[in-house]
XYZ file of N, CA and C in Angstrom:
429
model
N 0.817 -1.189 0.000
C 0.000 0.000 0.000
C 0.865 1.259 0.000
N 1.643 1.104 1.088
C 2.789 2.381 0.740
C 3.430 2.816 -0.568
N 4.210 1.631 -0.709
C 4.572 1.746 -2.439
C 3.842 2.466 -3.210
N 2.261 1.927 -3.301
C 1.446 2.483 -4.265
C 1.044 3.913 -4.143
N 1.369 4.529 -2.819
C 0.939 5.788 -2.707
C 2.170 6.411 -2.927
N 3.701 5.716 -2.912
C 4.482 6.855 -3.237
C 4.833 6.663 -4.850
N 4.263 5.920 -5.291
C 4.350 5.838 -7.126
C 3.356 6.529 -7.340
N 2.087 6.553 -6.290
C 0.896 7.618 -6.904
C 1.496 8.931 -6.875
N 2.093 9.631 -5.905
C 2.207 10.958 -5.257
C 3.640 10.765 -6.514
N 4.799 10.484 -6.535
C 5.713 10.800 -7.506
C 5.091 11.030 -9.169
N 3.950 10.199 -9.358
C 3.455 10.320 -10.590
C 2.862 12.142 -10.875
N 2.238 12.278 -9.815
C 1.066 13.437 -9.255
C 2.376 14.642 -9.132
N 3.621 14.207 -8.561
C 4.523 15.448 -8.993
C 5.169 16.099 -9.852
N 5.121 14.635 -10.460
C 5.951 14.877 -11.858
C 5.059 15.230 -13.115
N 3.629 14.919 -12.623
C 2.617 15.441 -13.909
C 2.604 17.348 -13.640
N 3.194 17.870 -12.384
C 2.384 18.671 -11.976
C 3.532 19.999 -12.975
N 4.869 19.910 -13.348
C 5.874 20.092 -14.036
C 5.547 21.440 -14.577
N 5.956 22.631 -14.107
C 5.496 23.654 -14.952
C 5.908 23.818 -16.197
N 6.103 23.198 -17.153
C 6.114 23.271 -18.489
C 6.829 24.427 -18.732
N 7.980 24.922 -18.402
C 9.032 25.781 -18.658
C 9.053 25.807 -20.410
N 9.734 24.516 -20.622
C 10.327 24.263 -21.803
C 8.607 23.998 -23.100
N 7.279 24.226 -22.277
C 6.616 24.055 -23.596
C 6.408 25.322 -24.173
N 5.627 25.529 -25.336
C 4.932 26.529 -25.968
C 4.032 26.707 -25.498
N 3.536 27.936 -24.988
C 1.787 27.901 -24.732
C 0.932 28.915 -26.034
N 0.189 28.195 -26.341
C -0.990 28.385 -27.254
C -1.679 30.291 -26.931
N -1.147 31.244 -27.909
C -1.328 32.747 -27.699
C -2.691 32.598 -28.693
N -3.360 31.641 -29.150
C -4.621 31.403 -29.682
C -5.990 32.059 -28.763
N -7.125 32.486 -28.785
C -7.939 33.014 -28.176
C -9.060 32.004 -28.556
N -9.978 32.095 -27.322
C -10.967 30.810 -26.962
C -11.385 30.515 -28.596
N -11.554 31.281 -29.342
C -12.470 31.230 -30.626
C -11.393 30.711 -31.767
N -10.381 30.623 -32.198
C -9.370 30.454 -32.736
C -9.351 28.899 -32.334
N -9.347 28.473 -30.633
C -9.017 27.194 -30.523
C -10.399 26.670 -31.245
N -11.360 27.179 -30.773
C -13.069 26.521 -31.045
C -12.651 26.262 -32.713
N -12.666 27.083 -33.406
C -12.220 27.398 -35.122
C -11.687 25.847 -35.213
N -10.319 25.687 -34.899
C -9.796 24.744 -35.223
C -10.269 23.169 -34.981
N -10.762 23.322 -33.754
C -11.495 22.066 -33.231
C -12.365 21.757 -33.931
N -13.830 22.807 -34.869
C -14.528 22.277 -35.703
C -14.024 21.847 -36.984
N -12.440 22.252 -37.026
C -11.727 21.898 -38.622
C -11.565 20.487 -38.200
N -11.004 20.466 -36.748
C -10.416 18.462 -36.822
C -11.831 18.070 -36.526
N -13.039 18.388 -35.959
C -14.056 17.387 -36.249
C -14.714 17.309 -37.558
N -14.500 18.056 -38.388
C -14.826 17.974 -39.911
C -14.165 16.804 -40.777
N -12.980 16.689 -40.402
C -11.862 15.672 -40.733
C -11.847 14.380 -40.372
N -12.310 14.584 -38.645
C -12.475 13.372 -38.162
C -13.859 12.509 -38.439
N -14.873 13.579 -38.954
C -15.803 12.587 -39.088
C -15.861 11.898 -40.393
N -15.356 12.535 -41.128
C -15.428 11.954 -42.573
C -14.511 10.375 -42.077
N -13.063 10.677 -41.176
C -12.103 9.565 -40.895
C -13.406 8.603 -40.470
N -13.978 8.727 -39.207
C -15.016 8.130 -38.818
C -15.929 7.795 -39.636
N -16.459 7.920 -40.516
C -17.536 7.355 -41.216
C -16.606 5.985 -42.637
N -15.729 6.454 -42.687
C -15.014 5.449 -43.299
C -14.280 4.062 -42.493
N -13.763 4.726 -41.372
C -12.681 3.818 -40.754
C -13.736 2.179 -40.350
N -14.998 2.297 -40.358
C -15.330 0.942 -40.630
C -16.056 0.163 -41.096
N -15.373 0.919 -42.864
C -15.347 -0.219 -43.910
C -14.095 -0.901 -43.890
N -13.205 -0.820 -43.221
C -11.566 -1.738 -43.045
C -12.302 -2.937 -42.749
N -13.820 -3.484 -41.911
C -13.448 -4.734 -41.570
C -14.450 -5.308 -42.995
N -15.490 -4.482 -43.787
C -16.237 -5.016 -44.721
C -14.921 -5.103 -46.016
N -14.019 -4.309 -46.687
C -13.123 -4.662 -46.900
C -12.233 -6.282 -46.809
N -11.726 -6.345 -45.641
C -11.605 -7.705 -45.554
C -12.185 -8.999 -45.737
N -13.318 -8.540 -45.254
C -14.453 -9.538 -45.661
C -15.016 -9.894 -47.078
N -14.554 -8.955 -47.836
C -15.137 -8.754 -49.174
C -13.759 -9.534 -49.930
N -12.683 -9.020 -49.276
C -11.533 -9.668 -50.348
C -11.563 -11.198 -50.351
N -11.828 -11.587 -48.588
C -11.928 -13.129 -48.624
C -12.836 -13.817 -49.363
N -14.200 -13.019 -49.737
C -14.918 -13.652 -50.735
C -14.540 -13.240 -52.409
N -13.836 -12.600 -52.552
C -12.898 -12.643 -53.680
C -12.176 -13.459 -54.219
N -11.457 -13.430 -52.990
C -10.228 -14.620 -53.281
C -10.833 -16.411 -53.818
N -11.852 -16.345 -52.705
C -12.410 -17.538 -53.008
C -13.465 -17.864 -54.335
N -13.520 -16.569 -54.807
C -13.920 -16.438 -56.274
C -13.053 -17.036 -57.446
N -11.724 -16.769 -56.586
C -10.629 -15.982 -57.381
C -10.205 -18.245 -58.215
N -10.125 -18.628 -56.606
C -9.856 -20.053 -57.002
C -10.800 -20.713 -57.521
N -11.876 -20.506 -57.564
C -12.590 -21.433 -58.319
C -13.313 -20.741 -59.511
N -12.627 -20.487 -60.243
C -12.714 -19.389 -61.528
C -11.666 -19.972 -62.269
N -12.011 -20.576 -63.494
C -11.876 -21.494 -64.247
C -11.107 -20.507 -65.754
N -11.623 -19.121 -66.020
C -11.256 -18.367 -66.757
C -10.218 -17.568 -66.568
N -9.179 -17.605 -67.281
C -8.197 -16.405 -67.431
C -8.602 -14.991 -67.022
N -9.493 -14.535 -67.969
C -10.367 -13.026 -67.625
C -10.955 -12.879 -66.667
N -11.183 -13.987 -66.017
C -12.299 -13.712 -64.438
C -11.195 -13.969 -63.156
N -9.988 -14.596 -63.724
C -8.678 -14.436 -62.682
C -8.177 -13.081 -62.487
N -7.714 -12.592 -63.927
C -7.417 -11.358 -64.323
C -8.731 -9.996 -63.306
N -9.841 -9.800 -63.766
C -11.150 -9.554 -62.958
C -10.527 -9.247 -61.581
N -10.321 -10.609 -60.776
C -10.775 -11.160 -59.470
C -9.465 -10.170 -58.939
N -8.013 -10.295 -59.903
C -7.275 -9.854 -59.178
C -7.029 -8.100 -59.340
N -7.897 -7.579 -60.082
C -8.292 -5.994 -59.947
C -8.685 -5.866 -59.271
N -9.775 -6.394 -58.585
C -10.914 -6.008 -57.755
C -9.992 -6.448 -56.188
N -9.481 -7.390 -56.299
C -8.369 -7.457 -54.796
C -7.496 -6.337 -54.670
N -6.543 -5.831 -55.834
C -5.588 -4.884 -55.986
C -6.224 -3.255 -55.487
N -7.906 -3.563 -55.972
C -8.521 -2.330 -55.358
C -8.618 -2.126 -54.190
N -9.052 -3.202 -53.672
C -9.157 -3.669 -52.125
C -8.215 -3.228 -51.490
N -7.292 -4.211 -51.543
C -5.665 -3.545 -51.178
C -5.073 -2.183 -50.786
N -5.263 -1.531 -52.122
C -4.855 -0.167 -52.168
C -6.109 0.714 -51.457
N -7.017 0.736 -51.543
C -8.040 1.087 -49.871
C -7.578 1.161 -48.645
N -7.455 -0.111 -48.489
C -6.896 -0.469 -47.193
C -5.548 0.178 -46.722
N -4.741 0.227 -47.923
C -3.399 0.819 -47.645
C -3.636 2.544 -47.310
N -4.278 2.966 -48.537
C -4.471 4.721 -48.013
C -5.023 4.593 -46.835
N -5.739 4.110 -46.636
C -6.660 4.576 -44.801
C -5.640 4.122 -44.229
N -4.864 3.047 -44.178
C -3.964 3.321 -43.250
C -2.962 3.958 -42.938
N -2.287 4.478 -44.353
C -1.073 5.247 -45.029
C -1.968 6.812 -44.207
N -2.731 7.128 -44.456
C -3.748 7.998 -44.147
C -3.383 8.574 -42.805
N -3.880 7.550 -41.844
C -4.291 7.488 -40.249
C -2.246 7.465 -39.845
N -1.555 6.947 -40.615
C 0.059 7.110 -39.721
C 0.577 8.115 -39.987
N 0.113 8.972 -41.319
C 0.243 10.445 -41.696
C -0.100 11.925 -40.618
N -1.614 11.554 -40.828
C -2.027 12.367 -39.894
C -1.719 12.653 -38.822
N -1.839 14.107 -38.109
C -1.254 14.819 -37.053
C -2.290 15.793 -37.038
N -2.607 15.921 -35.302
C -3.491 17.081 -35.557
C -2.886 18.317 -35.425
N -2.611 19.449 -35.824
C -1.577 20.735 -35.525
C -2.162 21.017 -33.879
N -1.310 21.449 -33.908
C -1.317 21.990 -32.079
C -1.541 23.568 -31.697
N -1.593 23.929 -30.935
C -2.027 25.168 -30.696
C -1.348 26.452 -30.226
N 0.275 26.114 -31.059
C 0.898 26.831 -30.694
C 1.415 27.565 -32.107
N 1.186 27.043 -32.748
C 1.710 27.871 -34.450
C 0.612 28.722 -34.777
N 0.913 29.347 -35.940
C -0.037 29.984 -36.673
C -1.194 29.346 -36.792
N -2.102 30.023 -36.884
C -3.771 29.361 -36.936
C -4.037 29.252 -38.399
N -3.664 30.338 -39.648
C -4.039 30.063 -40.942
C -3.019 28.950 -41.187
N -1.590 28.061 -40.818
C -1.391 27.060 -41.459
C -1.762 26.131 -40.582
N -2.536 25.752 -39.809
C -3.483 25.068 -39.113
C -4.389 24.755 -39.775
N -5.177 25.642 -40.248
C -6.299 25.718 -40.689
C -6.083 25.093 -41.918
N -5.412 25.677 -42.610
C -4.527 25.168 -44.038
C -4.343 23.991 -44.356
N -3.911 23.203 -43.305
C -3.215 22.123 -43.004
C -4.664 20.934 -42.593
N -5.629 21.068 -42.237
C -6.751 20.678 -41.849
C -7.644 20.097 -43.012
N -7.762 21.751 -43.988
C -8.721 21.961 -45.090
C -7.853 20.492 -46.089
N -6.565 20.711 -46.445
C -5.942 19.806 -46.801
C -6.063 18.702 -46.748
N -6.435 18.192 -44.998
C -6.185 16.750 -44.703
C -7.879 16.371 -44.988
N -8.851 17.014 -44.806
C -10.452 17.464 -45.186
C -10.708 16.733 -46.375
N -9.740 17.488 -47.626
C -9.611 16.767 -49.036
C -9.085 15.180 -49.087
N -8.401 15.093 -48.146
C -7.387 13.819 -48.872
C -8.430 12.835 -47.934
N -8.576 13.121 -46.830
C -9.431 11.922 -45.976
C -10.361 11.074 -46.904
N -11.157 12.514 -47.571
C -12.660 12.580 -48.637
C -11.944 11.382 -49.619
N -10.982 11.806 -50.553
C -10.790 10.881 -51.572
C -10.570 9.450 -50.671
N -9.918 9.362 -50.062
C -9.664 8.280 -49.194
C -10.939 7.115 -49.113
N -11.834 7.989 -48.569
C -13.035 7.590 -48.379
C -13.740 7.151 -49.458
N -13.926 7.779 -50.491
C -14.332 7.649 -52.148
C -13.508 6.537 -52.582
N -12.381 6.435 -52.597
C -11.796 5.509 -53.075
C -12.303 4.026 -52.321
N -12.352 4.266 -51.176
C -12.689 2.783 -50.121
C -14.547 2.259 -50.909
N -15.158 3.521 -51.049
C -16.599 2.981 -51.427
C -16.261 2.899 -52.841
N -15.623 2.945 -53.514
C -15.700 2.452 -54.673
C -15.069 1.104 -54.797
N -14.197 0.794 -54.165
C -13.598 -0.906 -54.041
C -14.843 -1.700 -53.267
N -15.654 -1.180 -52.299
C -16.340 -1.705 -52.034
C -17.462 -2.027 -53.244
N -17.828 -1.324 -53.482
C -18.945 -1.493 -54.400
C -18.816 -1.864 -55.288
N -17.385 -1.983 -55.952
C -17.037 -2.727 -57.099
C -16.787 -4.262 -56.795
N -16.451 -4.764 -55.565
C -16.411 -6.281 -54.991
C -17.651 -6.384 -54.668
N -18.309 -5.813 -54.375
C -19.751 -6.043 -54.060
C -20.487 -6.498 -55.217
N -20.242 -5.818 -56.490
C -21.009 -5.795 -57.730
C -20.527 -7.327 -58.149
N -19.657 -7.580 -57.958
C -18.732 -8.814 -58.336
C -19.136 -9.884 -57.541
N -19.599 -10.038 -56.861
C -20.108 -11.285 -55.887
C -21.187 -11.488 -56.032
N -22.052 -10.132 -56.629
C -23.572 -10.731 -56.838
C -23.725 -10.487 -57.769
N -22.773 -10.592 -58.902
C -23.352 -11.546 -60.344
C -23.565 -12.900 -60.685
């Protein structure tokens, strides 16, 4: 019990650290608000995509198993576009999500903002791209 209260209380001192060495944010309440609706603009689009990753998977495995019992050259050829689409989905959202950074609140607010509107665009295609592999393996399984 002792232990645990002096790993609690050392934790509790060392969180308490006046941040000498950080930046503090010369942003005003409305500037931070500004930015926060830029990363929830971003994040929801991230959010409304991030789970097709598991229909994705699910879709390639019924691909694949297309893929082997497909008797035709052209429907191999087919099977392995529609995986390669898959694939490359999967890779941007994730290429995507290890990219991303949310800016912090100590730089300029227009390359914040900048930097947001940017990630806004690329999430979007991201997303477009994922429903179109979907829907193109989709179209492919129920012919």
């Amino acid at each position: 019990m002792r232990y645990s209260l002096a790993v609690f209380l050392f934790f509790l001192f060392v969180s308490c650290d006046s941040g000498n060495g950080q930046l503090r944010s010369e942003w005003s309440e409305a500037q931070v608000l500004q930015k926060r609706e830029k990363v929830k603009e971003v994040m929801a689009i991230h959010d409304e995509a991030m789970p097709w990753m598991d229909e994705i998977h699910s879709l390639r495995k019924k691909i694949e198993e297309r893929k082997t019992t497909s008797n035709s050259d052209s429907l191999t050829y087919y099977y392995d576009s529609l995986l390669m689409d898959l694939d490359n989905a999967d890779n941007i959202m994730m290429t995507w999500m290890r990219r991303y950074k949310e800016p912090n609140d100590t730089g300029k607010l227009d390359l914040a903002l900048g930097y947001l509107e940017n990630e806004k665009i690329e999430i979007s295609k991201v997303r477009d791209q994922m429903a179109k592999a979907i829907q193109n393996a989709k179209d492919a399984i129920n012919k």
